[in-house]
Amino acid sequence: MNFPENLRYTKDHEWISLEGNVATIGITDFAQRELGDIVYVDINTVGKTLNAEEVFGTVEAVKTVSDLFLPIAGTIAEVNSALNDKPEAVNNDPYGEGWMVKVTVTNPADIEALMDAAAYGALVA
């Protein structure tokens, strides 16, 4: 499985990258494999300010629906609208075209509390 070194990870299987105070968030390669074929991504929290670990949406696969948890506090600034027509991008490219939201982060230093690639790899091993 692929866990890029430049990202941080959560126990709930989300990844996050941070540029300045804007974070891009999606689900990990492990998560998309566990879910199976993703058929729908439902995120209607644009403009909302949420705390870390609050639900920002759901992802629906053939066999289950799973909540999506925000890794760090912030305001949902943008949703990847391409997932409306191509939810399978989450399976095919979870760290690229399959990103889910962009968030204006409340405190960028909070990312340091999340797991690095080695720690996440150990969690899912």
Short mmCIF file of C-alpha atoms in Angstrom, two decimals:
data_model
loop_
_atom_site.label_atom_id
_atom_site.label_comp_id
_atom_site.label_asym_id
_atom_site.label_seq_id
_atom_site.Cartn_x
_atom_site.Cartn_y
_atom_site.Cartn_z
CA MET A 1 0.00 0.00 0.00
CA ASN A 2 1.01 3.57 -0.63
CA PHE A 3 1.44 6.10 2.21
CA PRO A 4 3.25 9.21 0.90
CA GLU A 5 5.89 10.57 3.28
CA ASN A 6 4.80 14.20 2.78
CA LEU A 7 1.33 13.63 4.29
CA ARG A 8 0.01 13.20 7.83
CA TYR A 9 -2.56 10.56 8.78
CA THR A 10 -5.34 9.89 11.31
CA LYS A 11 -6.50 6.76 13.11
CA ASP A 12 -9.73 7.16 11.12
CA HIS A 13 -7.78 6.72 7.84
CA GLU A 14 -7.85 10.27 6.51
CA TRP A 15 -4.76 11.95 5.07
CA ILE A 16 -3.93 15.63 5.15
CA SER A 17 -1.45 17.88 3.36
CA LEU A 18 -0.88 21.45 4.46
CA GLU A 19 0.22 24.46 2.41
CA GLY A 20 0.23 27.59 4.53
CA ASN A 21 -3.10 27.50 6.34
CA VAL A 22 -4.96 25.49 3.66
CA ALA A 23 -5.20 21.73 4.10
CA THR A 24 -6.21 19.19 1.48
CA ILE A 25 -7.89 16.09 2.92
CA GLY A 26 -8.92 12.68 1.61
CA ILE A 27 -9.00 9.03 2.63
CA THR A 28 -5.99 6.76 2.56
CA ASP A 29 -5.13 3.96 0.18
CA PHE A 30 -5.84 1.54 3.06
CA ALA A 31 -9.31 3.05 3.60
CA GLN A 32 -10.34 2.92 -0.06
CA ARG A 33 -9.21 -0.74 -0.29
CA GLU A 34 -11.19 -1.65 2.83
CA LEU A 35 -14.31 0.14 1.55
CA GLY A 36 -14.18 -1.36 -1.94
CA ASP A 37 -15.69 0.34 -4.99
CA ILE A 38 -16.74 3.86 -4.03
CA VAL A 39 -20.00 4.90 -5.66
CA TYR A 40 -20.85 8.22 -3.98
CA VAL A 41 -19.19 10.94 -1.89
CA ASP A 42 -21.57 13.15 0.11
CA ILE A 43 -20.05 16.34 1.51
CA ASN A 44 -22.34 19.30 2.20
CA THR A 45 -20.30 21.16 4.81
CA VAL A 46 -18.77 23.93 2.64
CA GLY A 47 -18.54 27.12 4.69
CA LYS A 48 -18.95 25.33 8.01
CA THR A 49 -16.35 25.55 10.75
CA LEU A 50 -15.77 22.17 12.38
CA ASN A 51 -13.59 20.85 15.19
CA ALA A 52 -11.05 18.07 14.78
CA GLU A 53 -12.67 14.63 14.55
CA GLU A 54 -16.10 16.03 13.58
CA VAL A 55 -17.85 14.42 10.62
CA PHE A 56 -17.52 16.48 7.43
CA GLY A 57 -19.27 14.05 5.07
CA THR A 58 -19.74 10.42 4.11
CA VAL A 59 -18.37 8.08 1.50
CA GLU A 60 -20.58 5.33 0.10
CA ALA A 61 -19.18 2.10 -1.26
CA VAL A 62 -21.01 -0.87 -2.73
CA LYS A 63 -21.06 -2.61 0.64
CA THR A 64 -21.09 0.20 3.24
CA VAL A 65 -21.36 3.90 4.11
CA SER A 66 -18.57 5.45 6.18
CA ASP A 67 -18.28 8.81 7.94
CA LEU A 68 -15.45 11.18 7.03
CA PHE A 69 -13.72 12.83 10.00
CA LEU A 70 -11.90 16.16 9.85
CA PRO A 71 -8.28 15.66 11.01
CA ILE A 72 -7.85 19.19 12.40
CA ALA A 73 -10.16 22.11 13.16
CA GLY A 74 -11.01 24.53 10.39
CA THR A 75 -13.54 25.81 7.86
CA ILE A 76 -14.47 23.71 4.83
CA ALA A 77 -13.47 25.97 1.93
CA GLU A 78 -13.92 23.70 -1.09
CA VAL A 79 -15.24 20.27 -2.05
CA ASN A 80 -13.81 18.24 -4.93
CA SER A 81 -16.87 18.53 -7.19
CA ALA A 82 -15.28 16.15 -9.72
CA LEU A 83 -16.17 13.33 -7.32
CA ASN A 84 -19.86 13.89 -8.11
CA ASP A 85 -19.32 12.39 -11.55
CA LYS A 86 -16.23 10.28 -10.81
CA PRO A 87 -16.37 8.93 -7.25
CA GLU A 88 -14.11 6.10 -8.40
CA ALA A 89 -11.23 8.63 -8.42
CA VAL A 90 -11.04 7.96 -4.66
CA ASN A 91 -10.18 4.32 -5.47
CA ASN A 92 -7.94 5.05 -8.45
CA ASP A 93 -5.96 8.00 -7.05
CA PRO A 94 -6.73 8.57 -3.34
CA TYR A 95 -3.87 11.07 -2.86
CA GLY A 96 -4.37 12.97 -6.12
CA GLU A 97 -7.64 13.28 -8.08
CA GLY A 98 -9.47 11.59 -5.20
CA TRP A 99 -8.95 14.42 -2.67
CA MET A 100 -12.19 15.35 -0.92
CA VAL A 101 -12.02 18.80 0.71
CA LYS A 102 -9.84 21.85 1.17
CA VAL A 103 -9.98 23.39 4.63
CA THR A 104 -8.84 26.75 5.98
CA VAL A 105 -7.11 25.52 9.11
CA THR A 106 -7.66 27.18 12.50
CA ASN A 107 -4.21 26.27 13.89
CA PRO A 108 -1.72 24.82 11.36
CA ALA A 109 0.52 23.53 14.19
CA ASP A 110 -2.21 20.96 15.04
CA ILE A 111 -1.00 18.86 12.10
CA GLU A 112 2.09 17.92 14.12
CA ALA A 113 -0.08 15.79 16.43
CA LEU A 114 -1.11 13.53 13.52
CA MET A 115 0.76 10.39 12.44
CA ASP A 116 3.55 10.41 9.90
CA ALA A 117 3.68 7.75 7.16
CA ALA A 118 5.74 5.29 9.24
CA ALA A 119 3.37 5.47 12.23
CA TYR A 120 0.30 5.10 10.00
CA GLY A 121 1.87 2.17 8.16
CA ALA A 122 2.46 0.47 11.52
CA LEU A 123 -1.15 1.13 12.55
CA VAL A 124 -2.61 -0.64 9.51
CA ALA A 125 0.00 -3.41 9.22
#
